[in-house]
Amino acid sequence: MSDQGEPRHDRPEPGAGAGGDGPADTTSTGSPTSAWRWVSTRPRAVLVTAGVLVLALLGGGAVAAGAATAPGAPTARAGSATPQPDVTVTPDATPTADPERSVPDVLPGATRLRTCSVAGAASDPRLAQFEGSVVNAATGEVLFDRNGSTAARTGSVLKTLTSAVALSVLGPDARLTTRVTGDPGTGAVALVGGGDATLSATGSSVYAGAPTVADLASQVKTSLGDQPLTQITLDATYWNPADKWDPSWKRTEQTIGYHSEVTALMVDGDRANPAAQTSPRSTDPVARAGDAFRSALVTAGVVGADTATMTQGTATSAAVIAQVSSQPVSRLISQLLPTSDNTLAEMLARVSSKESGADGSAASLTALYQGVLSSTYGLDTSSLTIIDGSGLSENDAVPSTFVARLMVQVLNREHGLGVVYDALPVSGKTGTLASRFTGSNAVARGAVHAKTGWIDTAYTLAGTIDAADGTKLTFAFYAIGSVQDNARAALDTVTTAVYSCGDNLANS
């Protein structure tokens, strides 16, 4: 607001005169008294003027500040001619979002922490190279694994596989038959073997209910009547008679009495003492069977039997004049598993091969077992190598996990495998386990159903366990390498430890 148009209050103060005779006029001299008189007489003008001054000061300060801070503006410090460096203002970085972390579509479930370890028992030096598997039979979960996928020698544990193959190929009710063929009026007969090792020479046999050569001879007498007999042919050509002994087998098995040569025609498993489970075997089972047959024909009154010519060869007649059969396959399995009868196992393997359409040879067994155990039982058989039906060969190779999984079906009695379960030895009770599981291992007596195995370079044990906590387990344990008899006790100990752990068994 300007002062233009405002009334002027410039009347002289009393005593003021032009000649200086009165008080001095401060309007022109700037004395404090005069200044105060001027302000007091012009209050509005003073206020307007003050406001204008304040605005001018504020505006000027802002302009000065803006000029001082403007980019590229020259700057100078008061009282100094030294140029100052430019100040560069760096803008703050723009924050970026963290990359999104990947999240699985399905979150895995919680894994149970099992705390019961059998590592100490499994590392017993008596077990040499230890391999083994334990499976929860209800869930199929592998609870314990020591090289379980590695195919290795099994010993007589292999007989459980042989039994499973025979049950599938032959059936539980099948019987092995021995026949006599011949044409009336020729004076010639042939004794034709069908793979029945239980045919008995005397009726006093380790095989209960075995057929006898006496029964055959009686039928021949009925068929021939008074016709004289001049020729007896012994036919063991159901499979190649020369394919009777694997090179990996030790001949001491034969001479001590654990195993015979594998021929389609024999009597009493070729034992010298038919009533003894372990008895020396001969070097010619077919000839021994022929001698027993001739003796029975003489006893039956067949004319000329004592002087008839006897040779080994192939029957020339298909006409059957006499025949006898073994006990059913299911019964044969119940006889071979508790005592670990090697000869019976070999016979079932060879007959299964023949009945499957193969040639009954040892060389056919790997393909036979792989095919049957895969198609019937749904198992992965790709790593199996089968040299024989008994497990005597060190070249047999079966993973322990494979055996443990087969035992799940044995326990559940699937596909007729209840026959195998019922025949397994029981810890501290029956068969080859009757005298085992002693001392601190006696706690598991009656709880383990398992097949034993023993060859010079392996002790084995495989079957089922009714664990202390009620869990049903299946297992297969191999002690391989430089092992001795004390490996049996070590196997019992690790099996008892598994029994005690049950479903809390840790894979450690």
Coordinates of C-alpha atoms in Angstrom, one line a residue:
M1 CA 0.0 0.0 0.0
S2 CA 1.5 3.4 -1.0
D3 CA 1.3 6.6 0.9
Q4 CA -0.3 8.6 -2.0
G5 CA -3.6 10.4 -1.3
E6 CA -3.1 10.1 2.5
P7 CA -3.7 13.5 4.4
R8 CA -0.5 15.0 5.5
H9 CA -0.4 16.2 9.2
D10 CA 2.5 18.7 8.9
R11 CA 1.2 21.6 11.2
P12 CA 4.0 23.3 13.2
E13 CA 4.5 22.5 16.9
P14 CA 3.9 25.4 19.3
G15 CA 7.0 27.6 19.8
A16 CA 8.4 26.8 16.4
G17 CA 9.3 29.8 14.4
A18 CA 10.9 30.5 11.1
G19 CA 13.7 32.5 12.6
G20 CA 15.0 29.8 15.0
D21 CA 13.7 31.5 18.1
G22 CA 11.7 28.4 19.1
P23 CA 12.4 24.7 19.3
A24 CA 14.3 23.0 16.4
D25 CA 12.2 21.2 13.7
T26 CA 13.4 17.5 13.5
T27 CA 11.8 16.8 10.1
S28 CA 14.9 17.7 8.3
T29 CA 17.5 17.1 11.0
G30 CA 16.4 13.4 11.9
S31 CA 16.5 13.9 15.7
P32 CA 14.8 11.1 17.8
T33 CA 12.2 13.5 19.2
S34 CA 11.2 14.7 15.8
A35 CA 11.1 11.1 14.4
W36 CA 8.8 10.0 17.2
R37 CA 6.6 13.0 16.6
W38 CA 6.5 12.1 12.9
V39 CA 5.6 8.5 13.5
S40 CA 2.9 9.3 16.1
T41 CA 1.2 11.7 13.8
R42 CA 1.2 9.2 10.8
P43 CA 0.5 5.7 12.2
R44 CA -1.2 4.2 9.2
A45 CA 1.6 5.2 6.8
V46 CA 4.1 3.6 9.2
L47 CA 2.3 0.3 9.2
V48 CA 2.0 0.2 5.4
T49 CA 5.6 1.0 5.0
A50 CA 6.7 -1.7 7.5
G51 CA 4.7 -4.4 5.7
V52 CA 6.3 -3.5 2.4
L53 CA 9.8 -3.7 3.9
V54 CA 9.1 -7.2 5.4
L55 CA 7.8 -8.6 2.1
A56 CA 10.8 -7.2 0.3
L57 CA 13.2 -8.8 2.7
L58 CA 11.6 -12.2 2.6
G59 CA 11.4 -12.2 -1.2
G60 CA 14.9 -11.2 -1.6
G61 CA 16.1 -13.9 0.8
A62 CA 14.3 -16.5 -1.2
V63 CA 15.7 -15.3 -4.5
A64 CA 19.2 -15.3 -3.0
A65 CA 18.8 -18.8 -1.7
G66 CA 17.4 -20.1 -5.0
A67 CA 20.3 -18.5 -6.9
A68 CA 22.8 -20.1 -4.5
T69 CA 21.5 -23.6 -4.9
A70 CA 20.5 -23.6 -8.5
P71 CA 22.4 -26.3 -10.6
G72 CA 25.4 -24.7 -12.4
A73 CA 25.1 -21.4 -10.5
P74 CA 28.4 -19.7 -9.6
T75 CA 29.1 -19.7 -5.9
A76 CA 31.4 -17.6 -3.8
R77 CA 32.3 -17.6 -0.1
A78 CA 32.2 -14.3 1.7
G79 CA 35.7 -12.9 2.3
S80 CA 37.3 -15.5 0.1
A81 CA 38.2 -15.6 -3.6
T82 CA 39.0 -19.3 -3.7
P83 CA 36.6 -21.3 -6.0
Q84 CA 34.8 -24.1 -4.3
P85 CA 34.1 -27.6 -5.9
D86 CA 30.8 -28.3 -7.4
V87 CA 28.5 -30.5 -5.2
T88 CA 26.9 -33.4 -7.1
V89 CA 23.7 -34.8 -5.6
T90 CA 23.3 -38.6 -6.3
P91 CA 19.6 -39.7 -6.3
D92 CA 18.6 -42.6 -4.1
A93 CA 18.5 -46.0 -5.9
T94 CA 15.1 -47.3 -6.8
P95 CA 14.3 -50.3 -4.7
T96 CA 13.5 -53.5 -6.5
A97 CA 11.3 -56.4 -5.3
D98 CA 12.9 -59.7 -4.3
P99 CA 12.5 -62.3 -7.0
E100 CA 9.7 -64.8 -6.3
R101 CA 11.0 -68.0 -4.6
S102 CA 10.0 -71.3 -6.2
V103 CA 7.5 -73.4 -4.3
P104 CA 6.8 -77.1 -5.1
D105 CA 3.3 -77.9 -6.3
V106 CA 2.9 -80.6 -3.8
L107 CA 4.6 -80.4 -0.4
P108 CA 6.1 -83.7 0.7
G109 CA 4.6 -85.4 3.8
A110 CA 6.5 -85.8 7.0
T111 CA 9.0 -88.6 7.2
R112 CA 8.9 -90.7 10.3
L113 CA 12.0 -90.7 12.3
R114 CA 12.9 -94.2 13.3
T115 CA 15.4 -94.6 16.1
C116 CA 16.1 -98.3 16.7
S117 CA 19.4 -99.2 15.2
V118 CA 20.9 -102.7 14.4
A119 CA 24.1 -101.2 13.0
G120 CA 26.2 -102.9 15.8
A121 CA 24.8 -106.4 15.1
A122 CA 25.0 -105.9 11.3
S123 CA 28.7 -104.9 11.6
D124 CA 29.7 -108.1 13.4
P125 CA 33.0 -109.3 11.8
R126 CA 31.6 -112.8 11.8
L127 CA 29.3 -111.7 9.0
A128 CA 32.2 -110.9 6.7
Q129 CA 30.6 -108.9 3.8
F130 CA 27.1 -108.4 5.1
E131 CA 24.2 -107.7 2.8
G132 CA 20.6 -107.5 3.8
S133 CA 17.1 -106.0 3.5
V134 CA 14.1 -105.7 5.8
V135 CA 10.6 -104.8 4.5
N136 CA 7.5 -103.8 6.4
A137 CA 5.1 -106.4 5.0
A138 CA 2.0 -104.2 5.5
T139 CA 3.3 -101.0 3.8
G140 CA 6.1 -102.4 1.5
E141 CA 8.5 -99.9 2.9
V142 CA 12.2 -100.9 3.0
L143 CA 13.2 -100.2 6.6
F144 CA 16.7 -101.5 6.4
D145 CA 19.1 -101.8 3.4
R146 CA 22.7 -103.0 3.2
N147 CA 23.5 -103.4 -0.5
G148 CA 20.0 -104.8 -1.0
S149 CA 19.9 -104.3 -4.7
T150 CA 23.2 -106.1 -5.3
A151 CA 22.7 -109.6 -6.7
A152 CA 24.7 -112.1 -4.6
R153 CA 25.0 -115.8 -3.8
T154 CA 22.1 -117.1 -1.7
G155 CA 22.9 -120.6 -0.6
S156 CA 19.8 -122.6 0.1
V157 CA 17.6 -119.5 0.4
L158 CA 17.3 -120.0 -3.4
K159 CA 15.1 -123.0 -2.6
T160 CA 12.2 -120.6 -1.8
L161 CA 12.4 -119.2 -5.3
T162 CA 12.5 -122.8 -6.8
S163 CA 9.4 -123.6 -4.8
A164 CA 7.6 -120.5 -6.0
V165 CA 8.5 -121.4 -9.6
A166 CA 7.3 -124.9 -9.2
L167 CA 4.0 -123.8 -7.7
S168 CA 3.4 -121.5 -10.6
V169 CA 4.5 -123.8 -13.4
L170 CA 3.4 -127.2 -12.1
G171 CA 0.8 -126.3 -9.6
P172 CA 0.5 -127.5 -6.0
D173 CA -1.4 -130.7 -6.9
A174 CA 0.9 -131.9 -9.7
R175 CA 2.8 -135.2 -9.2
L176 CA 6.0 -136.5 -10.7
T177 CA 5.5 -139.8 -12.5
T178 CA 7.7 -142.8 -13.2
R179 CA 6.5 -145.2 -15.9
V180 CA 7.2 -148.6 -17.4
T181 CA 6.6 -148.9 -21.1
G182 CA 6.6 -152.0 -23.3
D183 CA 4.8 -153.9 -26.0
P184 CA 3.3 -157.2 -25.2
G185 CA 5.1 -160.2 -26.7
T186 CA 8.4 -158.4 -27.2
G187 CA 10.0 -159.3 -23.9
A188 CA 11.3 -155.8 -23.6
V189 CA 10.3 -153.0 -21.1
A190 CA 11.7 -149.6 -20.3
L191 CA 11.8 -147.9 -16.9
V192 CA 11.2 -144.2 -17.8
G193 CA 12.2 -141.5 -15.2
G194 CA 10.1 -138.4 -14.8
G195 CA 12.2 -136.5 -12.3
D196 CA 10.8 -138.1 -9.2
A197 CA 13.7 -138.5 -6.8
T198 CA 11.4 -139.9 -4.1
L199 CA 10.8 -143.2 -5.9
S200 CA 11.7 -145.7 -3.1
A201 CA 13.6 -148.9 -3.5
T202 CA 12.6 -150.4 -0.1
G203 CA 9.7 -148.4 1.2
S204 CA 11.9 -147.2 4.1
S205 CA 12.4 -143.6 2.9
V206 CA 13.1 -140.2 4.2
Y207 CA 10.2 -139.1 2.0
A208 CA 6.9 -140.0 3.6
G209 CA 4.3 -141.4 1.2
A210 CA 6.9 -142.1 -1.5
P211 CA 6.0 -144.4 -4.4
T212 CA 7.9 -147.7 -4.6
V213 CA 9.6 -149.8 -7.3
A214 CA 7.8 -152.8 -5.7
D215 CA 4.5 -151.2 -6.8
L216 CA 5.8 -150.8 -10.4
A217 CA 7.1 -154.4 -10.5
S218 CA 3.7 -155.8 -9.3
Q219 CA 2.0 -153.9 -12.2
V220 CA 4.5 -155.2 -14.7
K221 CA 3.9 -158.8 -13.5
T222 CA 0.2 -158.2 -14.0
S223 CA 0.7 -156.9 -17.5
L224 CA 3.3 -159.6 -18.6
G225 CA 1.9 -162.5 -16.9
D226 CA 4.1 -165.5 -17.7
Q227 CA 5.8 -163.8 -20.7
P228 CA 9.6 -163.9 -20.2
L229 CA 11.5 -160.6 -19.9
T230 CA 14.6 -160.3 -21.9
Q231 CA 15.5 -156.6 -22.1
I232 CA 15.3 -153.7 -19.6
T233 CA 16.0 -150.2 -20.7
L234 CA 16.7 -147.4 -18.2
D235 CA 15.5 -144.2 -19.8
A236 CA 16.7 -141.0 -18.1
T237 CA 16.3 -138.8 -21.2
Y238 CA 13.6 -136.5 -19.8
W239 CA 16.4 -134.0 -19.9
N240 CA 19.9 -134.6 -21.2
P241 CA 21.5 -137.3 -18.9
A242 CA 24.9 -135.7 -19.3
D243 CA 23.6 -132.4 -17.7
K244 CA 23.8 -133.7 -14.2
W245 CA 26.5 -131.9 -12.3
D246 CA 27.5 -128.2 -12.4
P247 CA 31.2 -127.4 -12.4
S248 CA 30.8 -124.9 -9.5
W249 CA 29.5 -127.6 -7.2
K250 CA 32.0 -129.4 -4.9
R251 CA 32.1 -133.2 -5.2
T252 CA 32.3 -133.4 -1.4
E253 CA 28.6 -132.5 -1.5
Q254 CA 28.1 -135.9 -3.2
T255 CA 30.5 -138.0 -1.3
I256 CA 29.4 -136.7 2.2
G257 CA 25.8 -137.1 1.2
Y258 CA 24.2 -133.7 0.8
H259 CA 23.5 -133.9 -2.9
S260 CA 23.2 -136.3 -5.8
E261 CA 23.8 -136.0 -9.5
V262 CA 20.8 -134.6 -11.2
T263 CA 19.3 -137.3 -13.3
A264 CA 15.6 -137.9 -14.3
L265 CA 15.7 -141.4 -13.0
M266 CA 16.8 -142.4 -9.5
V267 CA 15.6 -144.0 -6.3
D268 CA 15.7 -142.5 -2.7
G269 CA 17.5 -139.4 -3.9
D270 CA 20.4 -141.8 -4.7
R271 CA 21.1 -142.3 -1.0
A272 CA 23.2 -145.3 0.1
N273 CA 20.9 -145.4 3.2
P274 CA 17.4 -144.5 2.0
A275 CA 16.3 -143.8 5.6
A276 CA 19.1 -141.2 6.3
Q277 CA 18.8 -137.6 5.2
T278 CA 22.5 -137.3 4.9
S279 CA 23.9 -140.3 3.2
P280 CA 26.7 -140.8 0.5
R281 CA 25.5 -140.7 -3.1
S282 CA 26.7 -142.8 -6.0
T283 CA 28.4 -141.8 -9.2
D284 CA 25.6 -143.5 -11.3
P285 CA 22.1 -142.8 -9.9
V286 CA 20.5 -144.4 -13.0
A287 CA 22.3 -147.7 -12.6
R288 CA 21.3 -147.8 -8.9
A289 CA 17.7 -147.3 -9.8
G290 CA 18.0 -150.1 -12.4
D291 CA 19.4 -152.5 -9.8
A292 CA 16.5 -151.7 -7.5
F293 CA 14.0 -152.3 -10.3
R294 CA 15.4 -155.6 -11.3
S295 CA 15.4 -156.8 -7.7
A296 CA 11.7 -155.8 -7.4
L297 CA 10.8 -157.6 -10.6
V298 CA 12.4 -160.8 -9.4
T299 CA 10.6 -160.5 -6.1
A300 CA 7.3 -159.9 -8.0
G301 CA 7.9 -163.2 -10.0
V302 CA 8.5 -161.7 -13.4
V303 CA 9.9 -164.5 -15.6
G304 CA 13.5 -163.8 -16.8
A305 CA 14.0 -160.6 -14.8
D306 CA 17.1 -161.9 -13.1
T307 CA 18.9 -162.6 -16.4
A308 CA 17.4 -159.9 -18.7
T309 CA 19.9 -157.5 -20.3
M310 CA 19.9 -154.0 -18.8
T311 CA 21.1 -150.9 -20.7
Q312 CA 20.7 -147.1 -20.4
G313 CA 19.0 -145.5 -23.4
T314 CA 15.7 -144.4 -24.8
A315 CA 12.4 -146.3 -24.6
T316 CA 11.2 -147.7 -27.9
S317 CA 7.6 -148.1 -26.9
A318 CA 5.1 -145.5 -25.7
A319 CA 2.7 -148.1 -24.3
V320 CA 2.5 -147.6 -20.5
I321 CA 2.2 -150.9 -18.6
A322 CA 2.9 -149.5 -15.1
Q323 CA 3.3 -146.2 -13.4
V324 CA 3.6 -144.6 -10.0
S325 CA 3.5 -141.0 -8.9
S326 CA 5.1 -138.9 -6.2
Q327 CA 3.3 -136.9 -3.5
P328 CA 1.9 -133.6 -4.7
V329 CA 4.3 -130.7 -5.4
S330 CA 2.9 -129.0 -2.3
R331 CA 4.0 -132.0 -0.2
L332 CA 7.4 -132.2 -1.9
I333 CA 8.0 -128.5 -1.0
S334 CA 7.1 -129.3 2.6
Q335 CA 9.7 -132.0 2.6
L336 CA 12.5 -130.1 0.9
L337 CA 12.4 -126.8 2.8
P338 CA 12.6 -127.9 6.4
T339 CA 15.6 -130.2 5.7
S340 CA 17.0 -128.2 2.8
D341 CA 16.9 -131.2 0.4
N342 CA 19.2 -130.3 -2.5
T343 CA 18.1 -133.2 -4.8
L344 CA 14.4 -132.5 -4.5
A345 CA 15.0 -128.8 -5.3
E346 CA 17.0 -129.7 -8.4
M347 CA 14.3 -132.0 -9.5
L348 CA 11.5 -129.4 -9.2
A349 CA 13.6 -126.9 -11.1
R350 CA 14.3 -129.3 -14.0
V351 CA 10.8 -130.6 -14.2
S352 CA 9.5 -127.0 -14.1
S353 CA 11.7 -126.2 -17.0
K354 CA 10.5 -129.1 -19.1
E355 CA 6.8 -128.4 -18.3
S356 CA 7.3 -124.7 -19.2
G357 CA 8.3 -125.8 -22.7
A358 CA 12.1 -125.5 -22.2
D359 CA 14.5 -128.4 -22.4
G360 CA 15.0 -129.1 -18.6
S361 CA 18.7 -128.0 -18.8
A362 CA 20.5 -126.1 -16.1
A363 CA 21.2 -123.4 -18.7
S364 CA 17.4 -122.8 -19.1
L365 CA 16.9 -121.9 -15.4
T366 CA 17.8 -118.2 -15.5
A367 CA 15.2 -117.5 -18.2
L368 CA 12.7 -119.7 -16.5
Y369 CA 13.0 -118.1 -13.1
Q370 CA 13.1 -114.6 -14.5
G371 CA 10.0 -115.2 -16.5
V372 CA 7.9 -116.9 -13.9
L373 CA 8.8 -114.7 -10.9
S374 CA 8.0 -111.7 -13.0
S375 CA 4.8 -112.8 -14.7
T376 CA 3.3 -114.6 -11.7
Y377 CA 4.6 -112.6 -8.8
G378 CA 5.2 -109.2 -10.4
L379 CA 8.8 -108.9 -9.2
D380 CA 11.7 -107.2 -11.0
T381 CA 13.8 -110.2 -12.1
S382 CA 16.3 -108.4 -14.4
S383 CA 19.3 -109.0 -12.1
L384 CA 18.7 -112.7 -11.3
T385 CA 21.2 -115.3 -12.3
I386 CA 20.1 -118.9 -11.7
I387 CA 22.6 -121.7 -12.1
D388 CA 20.7 -124.4 -10.2
G389 CA 17.6 -125.0 -8.1
S390 CA 19.3 -125.7 -4.8
G391 CA 21.5 -122.6 -4.3
L392 CA 24.7 -124.7 -4.1
S393 CA 26.5 -122.7 -6.8
E394 CA 28.5 -119.6 -5.8
N395 CA 27.4 -118.2 -9.2
D396 CA 23.8 -117.9 -8.3
A397 CA 23.0 -114.2 -7.8
V398 CA 19.8 -112.8 -6.3
P399 CA 19.5 -109.4 -4.5
S400 CA 18.4 -109.6 -0.9
T401 CA 15.7 -107.0 -1.5
F402 CA 14.2 -109.3 -4.1
V403 CA 14.0 -112.2 -1.6
A404 CA 12.5 -109.9 1.1
R405 CA 9.8 -108.8 -1.3
L406 CA 9.0 -112.3 -2.4
M407 CA 8.6 -113.1 1.3
V408 CA 5.9 -110.5 1.6
Q409 CA 3.8 -112.6 -0.8
V410 CA 4.8 -115.8 1.1
L411 CA 3.6 -114.2 4.3
N412 CA 0.4 -113.1 2.8
R413 CA -0.1 -116.5 1.2
E414 CA -0.6 -115.0 -2.3
H415 CA -0.5 -117.2 -5.4
G416 CA -0.5 -120.4 -3.3
L417 CA 2.7 -119.4 -1.5
G418 CA 1.2 -120.3 1.8
V419 CA 2.7 -123.7 1.0
V420 CA 6.1 -122.1 1.3
Y421 CA 5.3 -120.2 4.5
D422 CA 4.0 -123.4 6.2
A423 CA 7.2 -125.3 5.3
L424 CA 9.7 -122.7 6.5
P425 CA 11.7 -123.6 9.6
V426 CA 10.7 -121.8 12.8
S427 CA 13.3 -120.2 15.0
G428 CA 14.2 -122.5 17.9
K429 CA 11.3 -124.9 17.0
T430 CA 11.6 -126.8 13.7
G431 CA 13.7 -127.8 10.7
T432 CA 17.2 -126.3 10.3
L433 CA 16.3 -123.6 12.8
A434 CA 15.4 -126.0 15.6
S435 CA 18.7 -125.7 17.5
R436 CA 19.3 -122.0 16.7
F437 CA 18.3 -118.7 18.4
T438 CA 19.8 -119.6 21.8
G439 CA 21.0 -117.4 24.7
S440 CA 20.0 -113.8 24.4
N441 CA 18.5 -114.6 20.9
A442 CA 16.0 -116.9 22.5
V443 CA 13.6 -113.9 22.9
A444 CA 12.8 -114.4 19.1
R445 CA 12.1 -118.1 19.3
G446 CA 8.9 -118.9 17.5
A447 CA 8.8 -115.5 15.9
V448 CA 11.0 -116.1 12.9
H449 CA 9.9 -118.3 9.9
A450 CA 12.9 -118.5 7.6
K451 CA 15.0 -120.5 5.2
T452 CA 18.6 -121.1 6.1
G453 CA 21.5 -121.3 3.6
W454 CA 25.0 -122.5 3.8
I455 CA 27.8 -123.0 1.2
D456 CA 31.5 -122.6 1.8
T457 CA 31.5 -118.9 1.0
A458 CA 28.1 -117.8 2.4
Y459 CA 25.7 -118.2 5.3
T460 CA 22.2 -116.8 4.6
L461 CA 18.8 -116.5 6.3
A462 CA 15.6 -115.2 4.8
G463 CA 11.9 -115.2 5.7
T464 CA 9.5 -113.4 8.0
I465 CA 9.5 -111.9 11.5
D466 CA 6.6 -111.4 13.9
A467 CA 8.2 -108.4 15.6
A468 CA 7.9 -107.6 19.3
D469 CA 5.7 -104.6 18.5
G470 CA 3.3 -106.7 16.4
T471 CA 4.7 -105.6 13.0
K472 CA 5.0 -108.1 10.3
L473 CA 8.4 -107.9 8.7
T474 CA 10.2 -109.8 5.9
F475 CA 13.9 -110.0 5.5
A476 CA 16.9 -111.6 3.7
F477 CA 20.4 -111.5 5.2
Y478 CA 23.6 -112.7 3.5
A479 CA 27.0 -113.2 5.2
I480 CA 29.4 -113.5 2.2
G481 CA 33.1 -114.3 1.9
S482 CA 35.4 -115.9 4.4
V483 CA 32.8 -117.1 6.8
Q484 CA 32.7 -119.9 9.4
D485 CA 30.1 -121.7 11.4
N486 CA 29.8 -118.9 13.9
A487 CA 28.2 -116.7 11.2
R488 CA 25.0 -118.6 12.0
A489 CA 24.9 -117.1 15.5
A490 CA 25.7 -113.7 14.1
L491 CA 22.8 -113.9 11.7
D492 CA 20.5 -115.0 14.5
T493 CA 21.7 -111.9 16.5
V494 CA 21.0 -109.4 13.8
T495 CA 17.6 -111.0 13.1
T496 CA 16.7 -110.9 16.8
A497 CA 17.7 -107.2 16.9
V498 CA 15.3 -106.5 14.0
Y499 CA 12.6 -108.5 15.9
S500 CA 13.1 -106.2 18.9
C501 CA 13.0 -103.0 16.8
G502 CA 10.0 -103.8 14.8
D503 CA 8.6 -100.9 12.8
N504 CA 11.0 -98.5 14.7
L505 CA 13.9 -100.0 12.8
A506 CA 16.3 -97.4 11.5
N507 CA 18.2 -97.7 8.3
S508 CA 21.5 -96.8 10.0

